[in-house]
Coordinates of C-alpha atoms in Angstrom, one line a residue:
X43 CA 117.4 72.8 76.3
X44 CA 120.0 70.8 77.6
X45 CA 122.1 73.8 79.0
X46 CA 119.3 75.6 80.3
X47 CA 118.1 72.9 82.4
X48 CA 121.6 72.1 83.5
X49 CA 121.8 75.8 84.8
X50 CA 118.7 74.6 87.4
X51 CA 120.3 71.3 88.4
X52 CA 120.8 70.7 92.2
X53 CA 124.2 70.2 91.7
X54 CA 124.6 73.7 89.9
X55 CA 122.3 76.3 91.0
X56 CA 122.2 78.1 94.5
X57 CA 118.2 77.7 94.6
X58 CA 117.0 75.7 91.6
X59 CA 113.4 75.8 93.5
X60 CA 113.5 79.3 92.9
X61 CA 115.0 79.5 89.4
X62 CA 118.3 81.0 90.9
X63 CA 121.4 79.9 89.9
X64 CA 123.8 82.0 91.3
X65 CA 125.3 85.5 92.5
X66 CA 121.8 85.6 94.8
X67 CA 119.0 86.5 92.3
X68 CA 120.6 85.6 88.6
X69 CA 117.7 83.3 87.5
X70 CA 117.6 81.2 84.4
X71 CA 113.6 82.1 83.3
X72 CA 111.1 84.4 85.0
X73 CA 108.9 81.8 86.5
X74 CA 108.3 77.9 86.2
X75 CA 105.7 78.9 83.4
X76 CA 108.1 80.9 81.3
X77 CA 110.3 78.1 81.9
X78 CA 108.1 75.2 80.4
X79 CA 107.0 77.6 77.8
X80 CA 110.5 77.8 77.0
X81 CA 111.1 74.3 76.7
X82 CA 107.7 73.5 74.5
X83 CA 109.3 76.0 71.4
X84 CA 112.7 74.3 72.1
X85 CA 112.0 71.3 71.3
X86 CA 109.3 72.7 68.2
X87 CA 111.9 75.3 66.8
X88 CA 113.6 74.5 63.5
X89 CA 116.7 75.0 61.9
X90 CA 115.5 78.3 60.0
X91 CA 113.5 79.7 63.1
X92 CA 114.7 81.6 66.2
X93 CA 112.8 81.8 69.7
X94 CA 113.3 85.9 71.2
X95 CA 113.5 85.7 75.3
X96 CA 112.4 89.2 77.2
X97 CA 114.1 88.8 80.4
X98 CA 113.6 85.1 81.0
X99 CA 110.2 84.9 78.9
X100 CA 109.7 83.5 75.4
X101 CA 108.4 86.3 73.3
X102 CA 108.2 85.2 69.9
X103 CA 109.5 82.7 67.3
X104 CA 110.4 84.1 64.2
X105 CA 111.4 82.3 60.4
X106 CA 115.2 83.2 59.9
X107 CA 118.1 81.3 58.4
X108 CA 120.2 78.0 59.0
X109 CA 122.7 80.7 60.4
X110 CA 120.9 82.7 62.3
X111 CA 120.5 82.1 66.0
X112 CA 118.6 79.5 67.2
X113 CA 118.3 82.3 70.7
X114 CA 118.0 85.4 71.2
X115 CA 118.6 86.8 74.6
X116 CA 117.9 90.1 76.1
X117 CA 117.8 90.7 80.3
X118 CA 117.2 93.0 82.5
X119 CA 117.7 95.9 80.2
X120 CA 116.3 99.2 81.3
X121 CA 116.0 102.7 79.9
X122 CA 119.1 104.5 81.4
X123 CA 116.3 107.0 83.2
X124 CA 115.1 104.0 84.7
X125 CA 118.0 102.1 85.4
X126 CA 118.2 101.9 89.4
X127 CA 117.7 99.2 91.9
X128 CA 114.7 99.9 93.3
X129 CA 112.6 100.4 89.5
X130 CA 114.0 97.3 88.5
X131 CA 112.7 95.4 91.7
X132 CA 109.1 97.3 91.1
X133 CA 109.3 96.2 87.7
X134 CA 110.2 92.4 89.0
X135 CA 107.1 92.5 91.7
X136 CA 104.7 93.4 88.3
X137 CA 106.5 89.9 86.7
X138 CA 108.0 92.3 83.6
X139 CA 111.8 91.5 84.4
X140 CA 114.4 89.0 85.8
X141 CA 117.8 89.7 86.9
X142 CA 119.6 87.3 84.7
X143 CA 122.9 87.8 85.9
X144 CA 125.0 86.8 83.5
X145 CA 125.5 83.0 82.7
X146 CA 122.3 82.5 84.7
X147 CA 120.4 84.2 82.1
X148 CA 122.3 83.0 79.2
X149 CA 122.4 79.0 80.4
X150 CA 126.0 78.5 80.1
X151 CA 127.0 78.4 83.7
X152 CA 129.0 75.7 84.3
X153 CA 128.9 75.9 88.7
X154 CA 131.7 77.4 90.7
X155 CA 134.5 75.9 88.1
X156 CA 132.9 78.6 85.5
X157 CA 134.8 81.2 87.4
X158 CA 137.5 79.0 89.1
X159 CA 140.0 79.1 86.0
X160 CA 139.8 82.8 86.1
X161 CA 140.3 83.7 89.8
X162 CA 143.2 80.8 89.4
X163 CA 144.2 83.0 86.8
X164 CA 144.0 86.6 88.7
X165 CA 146.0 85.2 91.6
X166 CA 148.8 84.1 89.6
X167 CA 149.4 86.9 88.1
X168 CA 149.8 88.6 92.1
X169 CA 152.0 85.6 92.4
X170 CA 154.0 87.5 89.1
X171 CA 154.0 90.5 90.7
X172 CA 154.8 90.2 94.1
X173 CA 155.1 87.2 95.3
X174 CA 158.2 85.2 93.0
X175 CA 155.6 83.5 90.9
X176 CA 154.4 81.6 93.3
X177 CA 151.8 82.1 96.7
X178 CA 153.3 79.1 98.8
X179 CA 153.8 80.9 102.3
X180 CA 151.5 83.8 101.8
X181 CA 147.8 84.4 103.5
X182 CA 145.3 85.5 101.4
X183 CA 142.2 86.7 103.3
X184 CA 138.4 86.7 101.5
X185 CA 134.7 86.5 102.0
X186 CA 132.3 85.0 100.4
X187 CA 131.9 81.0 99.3
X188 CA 128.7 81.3 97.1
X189 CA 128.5 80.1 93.1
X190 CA 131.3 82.7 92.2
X191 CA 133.1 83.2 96.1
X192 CA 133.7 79.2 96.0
X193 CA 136.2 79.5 93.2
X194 CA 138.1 81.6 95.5
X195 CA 139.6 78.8 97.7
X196 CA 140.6 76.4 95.1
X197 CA 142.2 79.1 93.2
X198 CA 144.7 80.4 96.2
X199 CA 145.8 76.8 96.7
X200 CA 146.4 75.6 93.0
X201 CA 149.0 78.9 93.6
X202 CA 150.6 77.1 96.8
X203 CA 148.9 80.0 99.1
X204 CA 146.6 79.5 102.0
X205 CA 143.0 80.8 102.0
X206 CA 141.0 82.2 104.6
X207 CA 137.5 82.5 103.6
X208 CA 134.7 84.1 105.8
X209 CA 131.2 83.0 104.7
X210 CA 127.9 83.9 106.9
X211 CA 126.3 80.8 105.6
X212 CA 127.4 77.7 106.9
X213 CA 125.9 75.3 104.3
X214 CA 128.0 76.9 101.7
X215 CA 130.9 76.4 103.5
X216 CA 129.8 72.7 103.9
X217 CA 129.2 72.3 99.7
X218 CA 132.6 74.0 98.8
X219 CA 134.1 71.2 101.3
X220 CA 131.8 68.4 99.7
X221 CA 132.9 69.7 96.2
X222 CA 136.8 69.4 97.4
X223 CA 136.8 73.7 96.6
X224 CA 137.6 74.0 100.4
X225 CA 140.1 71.7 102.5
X226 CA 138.8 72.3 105.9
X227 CA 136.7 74.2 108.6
X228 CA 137.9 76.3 111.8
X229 CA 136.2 75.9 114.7
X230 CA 136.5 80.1 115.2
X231 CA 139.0 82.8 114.3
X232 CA 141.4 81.6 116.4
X233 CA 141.4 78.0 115.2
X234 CA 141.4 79.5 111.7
X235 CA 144.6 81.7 112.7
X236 CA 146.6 78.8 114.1
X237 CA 146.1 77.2 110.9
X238 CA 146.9 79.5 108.8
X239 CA 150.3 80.0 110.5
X240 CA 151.5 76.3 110.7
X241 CA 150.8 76.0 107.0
X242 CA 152.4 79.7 106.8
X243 CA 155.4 77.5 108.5
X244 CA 155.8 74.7 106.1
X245 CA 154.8 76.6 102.9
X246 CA 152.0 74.3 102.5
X247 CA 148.7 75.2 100.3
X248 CA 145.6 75.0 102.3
X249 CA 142.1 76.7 102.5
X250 CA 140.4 77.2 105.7
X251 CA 136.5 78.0 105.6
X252 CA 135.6 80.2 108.6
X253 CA 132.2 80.9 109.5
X254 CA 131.0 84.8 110.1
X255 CA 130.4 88.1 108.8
X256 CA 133.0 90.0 106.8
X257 CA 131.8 93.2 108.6
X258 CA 133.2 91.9 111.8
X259 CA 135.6 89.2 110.6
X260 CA 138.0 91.5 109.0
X261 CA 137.9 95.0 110.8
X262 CA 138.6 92.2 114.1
X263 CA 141.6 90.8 112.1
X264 CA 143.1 94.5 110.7
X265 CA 143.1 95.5 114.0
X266 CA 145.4 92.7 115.6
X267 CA 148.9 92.0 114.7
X268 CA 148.1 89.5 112.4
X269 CA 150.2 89.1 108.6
X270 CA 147.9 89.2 105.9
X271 CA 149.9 89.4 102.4
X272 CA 146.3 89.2 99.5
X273 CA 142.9 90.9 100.8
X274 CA 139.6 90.7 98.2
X275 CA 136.8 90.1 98.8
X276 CA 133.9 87.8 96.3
X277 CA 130.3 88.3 98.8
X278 CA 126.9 89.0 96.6
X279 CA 127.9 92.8 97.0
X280 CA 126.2 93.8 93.7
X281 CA 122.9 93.7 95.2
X282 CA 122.5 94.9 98.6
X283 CA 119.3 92.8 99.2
X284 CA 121.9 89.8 99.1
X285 CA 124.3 90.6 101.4
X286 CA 123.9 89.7 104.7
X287 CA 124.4 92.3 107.0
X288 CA 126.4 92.1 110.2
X289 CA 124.4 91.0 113.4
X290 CA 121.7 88.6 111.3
X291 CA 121.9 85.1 110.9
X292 CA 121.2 84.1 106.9
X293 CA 117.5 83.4 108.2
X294 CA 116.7 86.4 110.4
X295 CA 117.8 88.3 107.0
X296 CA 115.6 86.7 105.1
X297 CA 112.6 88.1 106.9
X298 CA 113.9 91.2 107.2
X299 CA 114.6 91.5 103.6
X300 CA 110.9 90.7 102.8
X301 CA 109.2 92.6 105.9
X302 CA 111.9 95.9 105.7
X303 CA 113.6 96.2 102.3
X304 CA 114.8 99.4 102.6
X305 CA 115.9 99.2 106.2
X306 CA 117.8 95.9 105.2
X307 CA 119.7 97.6 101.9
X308 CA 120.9 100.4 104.8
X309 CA 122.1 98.1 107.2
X310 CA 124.0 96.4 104.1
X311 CA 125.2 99.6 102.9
X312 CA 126.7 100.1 106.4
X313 CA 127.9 96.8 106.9
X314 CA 129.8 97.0 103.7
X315 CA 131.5 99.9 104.8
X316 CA 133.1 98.4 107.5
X317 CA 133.9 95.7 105.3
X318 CA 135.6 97.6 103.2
X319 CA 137.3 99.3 106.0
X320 CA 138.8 96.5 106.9
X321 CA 140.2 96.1 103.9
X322 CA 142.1 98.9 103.8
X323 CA 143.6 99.1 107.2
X324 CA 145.6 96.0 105.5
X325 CA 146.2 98.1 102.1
X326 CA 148.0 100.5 104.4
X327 CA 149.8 97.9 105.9
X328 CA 151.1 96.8 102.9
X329 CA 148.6 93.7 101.7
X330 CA 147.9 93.7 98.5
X331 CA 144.2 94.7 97.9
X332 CA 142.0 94.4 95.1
X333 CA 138.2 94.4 94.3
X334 CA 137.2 91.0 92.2
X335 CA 134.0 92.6 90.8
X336 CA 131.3 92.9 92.8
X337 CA 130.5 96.1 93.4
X338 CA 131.3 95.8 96.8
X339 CA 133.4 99.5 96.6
X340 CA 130.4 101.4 95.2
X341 CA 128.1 99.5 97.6
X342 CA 130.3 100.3 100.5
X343 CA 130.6 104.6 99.7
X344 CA 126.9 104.9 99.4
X345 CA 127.2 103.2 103.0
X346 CA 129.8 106.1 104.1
X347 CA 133.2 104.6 103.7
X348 CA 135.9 107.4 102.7
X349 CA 137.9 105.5 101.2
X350 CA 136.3 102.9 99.3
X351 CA 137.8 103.3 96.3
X352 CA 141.8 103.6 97.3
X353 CA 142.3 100.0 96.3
X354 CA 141.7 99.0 92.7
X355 CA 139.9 96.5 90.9
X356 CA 141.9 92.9 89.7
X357 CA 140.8 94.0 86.2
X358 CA 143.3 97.2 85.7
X359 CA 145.5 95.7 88.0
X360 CA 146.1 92.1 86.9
X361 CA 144.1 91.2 83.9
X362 CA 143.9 94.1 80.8
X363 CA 147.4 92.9 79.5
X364 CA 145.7 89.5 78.7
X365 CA 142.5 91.0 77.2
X366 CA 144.5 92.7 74.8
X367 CA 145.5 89.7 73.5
X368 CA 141.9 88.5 73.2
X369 CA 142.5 86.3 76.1
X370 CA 139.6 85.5 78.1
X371 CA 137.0 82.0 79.6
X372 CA 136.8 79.6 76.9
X373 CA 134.5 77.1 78.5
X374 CA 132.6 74.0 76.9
X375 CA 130.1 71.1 78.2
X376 CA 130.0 67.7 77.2
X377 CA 125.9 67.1 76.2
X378 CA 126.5 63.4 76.8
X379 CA 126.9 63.6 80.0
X380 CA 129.6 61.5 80.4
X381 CA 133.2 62.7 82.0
X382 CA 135.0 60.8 79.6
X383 CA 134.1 63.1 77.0
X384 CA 135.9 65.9 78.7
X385 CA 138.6 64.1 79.2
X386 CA 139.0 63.7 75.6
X387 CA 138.9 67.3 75.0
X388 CA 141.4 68.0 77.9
X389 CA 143.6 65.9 76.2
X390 CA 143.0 67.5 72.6
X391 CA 143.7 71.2 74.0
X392 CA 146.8 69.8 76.1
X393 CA 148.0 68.3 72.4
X394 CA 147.2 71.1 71.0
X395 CA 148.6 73.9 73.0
X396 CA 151.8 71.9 74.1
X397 CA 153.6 75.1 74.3
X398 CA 152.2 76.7 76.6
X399 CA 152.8 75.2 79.9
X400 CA 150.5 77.6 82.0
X401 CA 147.3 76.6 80.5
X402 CA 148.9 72.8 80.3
X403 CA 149.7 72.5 83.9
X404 CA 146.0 74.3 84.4
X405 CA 143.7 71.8 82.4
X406 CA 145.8 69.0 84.0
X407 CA 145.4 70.2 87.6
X408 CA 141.3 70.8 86.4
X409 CA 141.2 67.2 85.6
X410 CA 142.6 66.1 89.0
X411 CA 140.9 68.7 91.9
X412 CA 138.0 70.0 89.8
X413 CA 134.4 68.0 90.5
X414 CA 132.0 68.8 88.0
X415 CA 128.7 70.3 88.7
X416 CA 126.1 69.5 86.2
X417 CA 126.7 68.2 82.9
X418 CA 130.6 67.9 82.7
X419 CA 132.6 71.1 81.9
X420 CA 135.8 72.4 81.6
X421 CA 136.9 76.0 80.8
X422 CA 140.7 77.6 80.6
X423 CA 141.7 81.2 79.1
X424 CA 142.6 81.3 75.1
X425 CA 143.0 84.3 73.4
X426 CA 142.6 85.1 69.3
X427 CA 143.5 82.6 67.3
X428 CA 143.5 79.9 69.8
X429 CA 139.7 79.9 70.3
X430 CA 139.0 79.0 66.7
X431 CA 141.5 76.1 66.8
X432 CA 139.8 74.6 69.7
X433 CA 136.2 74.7 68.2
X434 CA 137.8 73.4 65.5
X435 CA 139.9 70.5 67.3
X436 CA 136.2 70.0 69.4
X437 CA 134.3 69.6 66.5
X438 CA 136.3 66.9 64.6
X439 CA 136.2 65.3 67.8
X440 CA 132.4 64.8 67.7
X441 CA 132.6 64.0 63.6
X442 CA 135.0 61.1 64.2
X443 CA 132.9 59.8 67.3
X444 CA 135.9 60.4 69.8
X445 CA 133.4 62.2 71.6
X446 CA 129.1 60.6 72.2
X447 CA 127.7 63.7 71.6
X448 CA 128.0 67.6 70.7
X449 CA 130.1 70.0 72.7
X450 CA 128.7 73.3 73.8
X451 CA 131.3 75.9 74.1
X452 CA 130.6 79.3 75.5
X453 CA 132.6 82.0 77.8
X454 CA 132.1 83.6 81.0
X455 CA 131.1 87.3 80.3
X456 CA 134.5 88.0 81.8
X457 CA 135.9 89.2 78.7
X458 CA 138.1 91.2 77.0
X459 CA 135.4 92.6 74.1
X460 CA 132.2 92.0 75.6
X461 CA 131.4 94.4 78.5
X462 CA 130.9 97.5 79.2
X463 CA 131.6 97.6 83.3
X464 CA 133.2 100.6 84.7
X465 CA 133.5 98.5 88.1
X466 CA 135.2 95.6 86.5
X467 CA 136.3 94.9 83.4
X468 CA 136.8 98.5 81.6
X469 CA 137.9 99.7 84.8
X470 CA 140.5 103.0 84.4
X471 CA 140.6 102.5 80.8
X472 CA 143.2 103.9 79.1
X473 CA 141.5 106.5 77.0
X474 CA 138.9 106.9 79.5
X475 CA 136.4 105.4 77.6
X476 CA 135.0 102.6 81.0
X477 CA 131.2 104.0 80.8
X478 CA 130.9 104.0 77.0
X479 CA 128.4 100.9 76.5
X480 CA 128.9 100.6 72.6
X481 CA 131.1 97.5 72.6
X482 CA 129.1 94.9 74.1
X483 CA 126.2 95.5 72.3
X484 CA 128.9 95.1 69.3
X485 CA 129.9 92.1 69.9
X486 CA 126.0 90.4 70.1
X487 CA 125.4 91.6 67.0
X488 CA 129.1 90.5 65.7
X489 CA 128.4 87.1 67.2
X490 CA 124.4 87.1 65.3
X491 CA 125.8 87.5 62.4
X492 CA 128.6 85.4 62.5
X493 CA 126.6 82.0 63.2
X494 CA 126.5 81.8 67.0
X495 CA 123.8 79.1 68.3
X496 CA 122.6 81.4 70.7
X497 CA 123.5 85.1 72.0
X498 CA 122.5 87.3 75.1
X499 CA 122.8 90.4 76.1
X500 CA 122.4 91.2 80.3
X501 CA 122.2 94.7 82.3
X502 CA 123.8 94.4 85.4
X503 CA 126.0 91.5 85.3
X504 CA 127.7 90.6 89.0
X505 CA 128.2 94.8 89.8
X506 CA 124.8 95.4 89.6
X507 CA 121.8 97.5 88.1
X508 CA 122.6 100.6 86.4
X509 CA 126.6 99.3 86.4
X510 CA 127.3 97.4 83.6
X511 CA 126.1 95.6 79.8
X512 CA 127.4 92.3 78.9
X513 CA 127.0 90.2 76.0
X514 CA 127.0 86.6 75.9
X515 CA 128.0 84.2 73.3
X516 CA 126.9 79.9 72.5
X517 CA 128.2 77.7 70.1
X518 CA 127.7 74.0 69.3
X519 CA 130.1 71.4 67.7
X520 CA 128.0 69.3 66.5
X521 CA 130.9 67.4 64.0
X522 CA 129.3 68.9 60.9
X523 CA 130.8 71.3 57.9
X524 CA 128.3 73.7 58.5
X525 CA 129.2 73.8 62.3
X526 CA 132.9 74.0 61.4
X527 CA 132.5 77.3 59.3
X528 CA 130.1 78.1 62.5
X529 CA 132.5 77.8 65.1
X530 CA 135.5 79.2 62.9
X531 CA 133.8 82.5 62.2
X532 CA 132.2 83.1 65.3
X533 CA 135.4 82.1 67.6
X534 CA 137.9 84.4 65.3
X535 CA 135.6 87.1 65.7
X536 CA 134.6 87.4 69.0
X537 CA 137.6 87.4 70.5
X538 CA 138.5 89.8 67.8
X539 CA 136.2 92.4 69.3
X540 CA 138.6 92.8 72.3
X541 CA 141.7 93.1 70.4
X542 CA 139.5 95.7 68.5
X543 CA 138.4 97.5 71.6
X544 CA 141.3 97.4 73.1
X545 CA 143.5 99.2 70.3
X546 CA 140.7 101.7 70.3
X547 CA 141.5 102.7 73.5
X548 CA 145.5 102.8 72.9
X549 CA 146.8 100.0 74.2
X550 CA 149.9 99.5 72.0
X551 CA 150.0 95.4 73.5
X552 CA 146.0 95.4 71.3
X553 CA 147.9 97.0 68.9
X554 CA 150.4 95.0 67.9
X555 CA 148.4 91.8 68.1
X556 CA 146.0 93.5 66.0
X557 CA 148.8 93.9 63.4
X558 CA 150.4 90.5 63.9
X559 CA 147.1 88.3 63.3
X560 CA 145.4 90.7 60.7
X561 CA 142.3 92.1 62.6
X562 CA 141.7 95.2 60.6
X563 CA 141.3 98.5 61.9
X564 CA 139.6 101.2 59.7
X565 CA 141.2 103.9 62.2
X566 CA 145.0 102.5 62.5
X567 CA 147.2 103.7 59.3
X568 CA 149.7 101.6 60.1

């Protein structure tokens, strides 16, 4: 109950009014009755009962077992027939569905901090590849500052690069600077240029909000003789009623979105195209270009861009060496409340992962810059064998009282054994295998029957209807044995199921982790 309201709190969601928490229409329940109706069996269930939840809507309550759920999450799911745009939205105006995005539907978003440690992550490793290890003198150029875009800022300068970040909406780019995401506003493009390039000068890490519309922001910029060394792009692409199209202010697209759907989702279409175009005028001149995850490349062919897809997606070209390792978003909330709490646990996971200076200097730099949003939170990226020690550390923190209350820990969907995206995260898989939907659905019932507290499962996800499954995974240290076997089980194996998924596909890296920390493979002989 706690975590689901937390996912509406001002300070978290993008339109808590509405039930939307982020990534433009990801609610946390169908409507404000679902919603109380949720929170009446919440605080009735039992230890041996589990509530069902139909796209946002409590179904059903149900006499299990102590280790059984306490939630059981399906949204958005449709027949693969079915499975487009426009018969979800018929299906939403009847009040059968919600898009539950995917932490929005699973209430374990954490704000813009959720995805923070994992863009921080994706442009470090371009800092690996091409940049010395480090970003300090490059220009990274992006759009998009809403609950995932914000991370983007923050994340280029904890690298030592500059940021500049186009965003149509000027009160976002006024709560990234409240929230210390963003460092500072340009007056126009040119302002926003001569900053860039005296911080370009003196090496020094700075993000520069800019207000406007991709569509014309960066086709303008590709065609002037203007560096730009990182191009992406993090805009509610995945559903083109979201996306502002170029010529209309947020609020005249808000009434043409309700009076003119379809005309709006062309004119979005279109605009994304030249988005996208933009984008790779600088591929050819060298940038380094990649798609975080939005759909925005799909969105932008259907709008009659040629080349949409001639820059690939951060996944394949950053991140699938990590998620062979398991590695993904370990994130966890303090239920008290109180800050001091997650200090404690930054300093257990410092303590305990000592040796490896990456995710030290990352939880340290978290506890300086990062303001929380909500309950307090903190997440970093462990991989198999490391998730289990945390829950573990976490939970003797709350038996010996070093912690004032339980500590939810959870993971972005962002994972190396837990989707099924052919967008994003099983992107050019190895053995061709990105469409085949199997392993998400996997690792839910892996994650049921291991003793999670609660598990989801969401169609869509941030690339959109018809694009991808997720599965989502809760559980609670609550300082108890039961919760220690809980938390051991369930955080060894659901990491597991990446390793697993992985090696399935070839990847000799899954492999050999497989073999070193004895996840079994029926199909491996060796």
């Amino acid at each position: 109950m706690r975590m689901l309201m937390n996912n509406l709190d001002p300070e978290v969601a993008e339109r808590p009014q509405d039930l939307v928490v982020y990534g433009g229409t990801g609610r946390a329940a169908r409507s404000w009755e679902a919603f109380d109706a949720i929170v009446v069996e919440l605080k009735r269930l039992k230890d041996d009962q589990t509530l069902l939840v139909q796209s946002g809507k409590p179904v059903g309550v149900f006499g299990t077992h102590e280790w059984a759920p306490r939630v059981l999450i399906a949204n958005s799911l449709l027949v693969p027939e079915w499975a487009t745009w426009d018969e979800f939205r018929r299906l939403e105006a009847m009040g059968l569905t919600m898009y539950g995005q995917m932490t929005a539907g699973s209430w374990i978003y954490i704000g813009t901090q959720g995805i923070l440690q994992g863009t921080y992550e994706t442009f470090a490793a371009i800092a690996r590849k091409r940049f010395h290890d480090s970003l300090a003198g490059t220009i990274t150029l992006t759009a998009g500052l809403g609950g995932m875009g914000g991370a983007q800022p923050l994340a280029v300068t904890l690298n030592g690069g500059i940021a500049i970040c186009v965003e149509v909406d000027s009160e976002r780019i006024q709560r990234r600077l409240d929230h210390r995401y963003l460092d500072v506003r340009a007056d126009d493009v040119e302002h926003a240029l001569r900053l860039a390039l005296d911080a370009k000068r003196t090496r020094r890490a700075l993000s520069i909000g800019l207000l406007g519309n991709a569509a014309d922001v960066l086709p303008d910029l590709a065609a002037r003789d203007f560096q730009v060394d990182i191009v992406t792009d993090q805009t509610p692409a995945h559903d083109p009623l979201s996306y502002v199209p170029a010529g209309l202010s947020p609020e005249d697209a808000a009434e043409l979105r309700l009076d003119e759907p379809d005309t709006y989702v062309r004119r979005s279409r279109e605009s994304m195209a030249r988005h996208v175009d933009g984008m790779v005028a600088f591929l050819d001149r060298g940038a380094e270009v990649f798609d975080y995850g939005n759909s925005l490349r799909a969105e932008a062919r259907l709008g009659g861009s040629a080349r949409a897809f001639d820059y690939p997606g951060f996944v394949p070209a950053y991140i699938r060496p990590l998620f062979c390792e398991g590695k993904g978003p370990f994130r966890w909330v303090a239920l008290s409340g109180d800050p001091a709490d997650i200090a404690a646990t930054d300093r257990a996971i410092v303590d305990e992962f000592a040796g490896d200076p990456a995710l030290v200097r990352w939880i340290k730099a978290a506890g300086e810059r990062v303001q929380f949003q909500g309950l307090p939170a903190r997440i970093c990226w462990l991989g198999y064998g490391e998730r289990a020690r945390a829950g573990l550390r976490f939970n003797e923190l709350v038996r010996t009282g070093a912690v004032k209350a339980p500590i939810v820990i959870g993971r972005d969907h962002l994972d190396s054994g837990s989707v099924a995206s052919p967008y994003r995260e099983t992107e050019s898989m190895l053995d061709g295998s990105d469409a085949i939907a199997d392993w998400p659905i996997l690792n839910a019932l892996l994650n049921t029957s291991s003793g999670a507290s609660w598990v989801s499962v969401h169609h869509g996800g941030g690339v959109g209807i018809g694009r991808s499954i997720h599965a989502g995974m809760v559980v609670v240290a609550d300082g108890s044995e039961v919760a220690a076997k809980k938390l051991e089980r369930v955080l060894t194996n659901d990491p597991g199921t990446g390793v697993m998924r992985h090696a399935d596909a070839g990847y000799e890296r899954a492999v050999e982790v497989a073999r070193e920390r004895g996840v079994r493979l029926p199909m491996r002989k060796d």
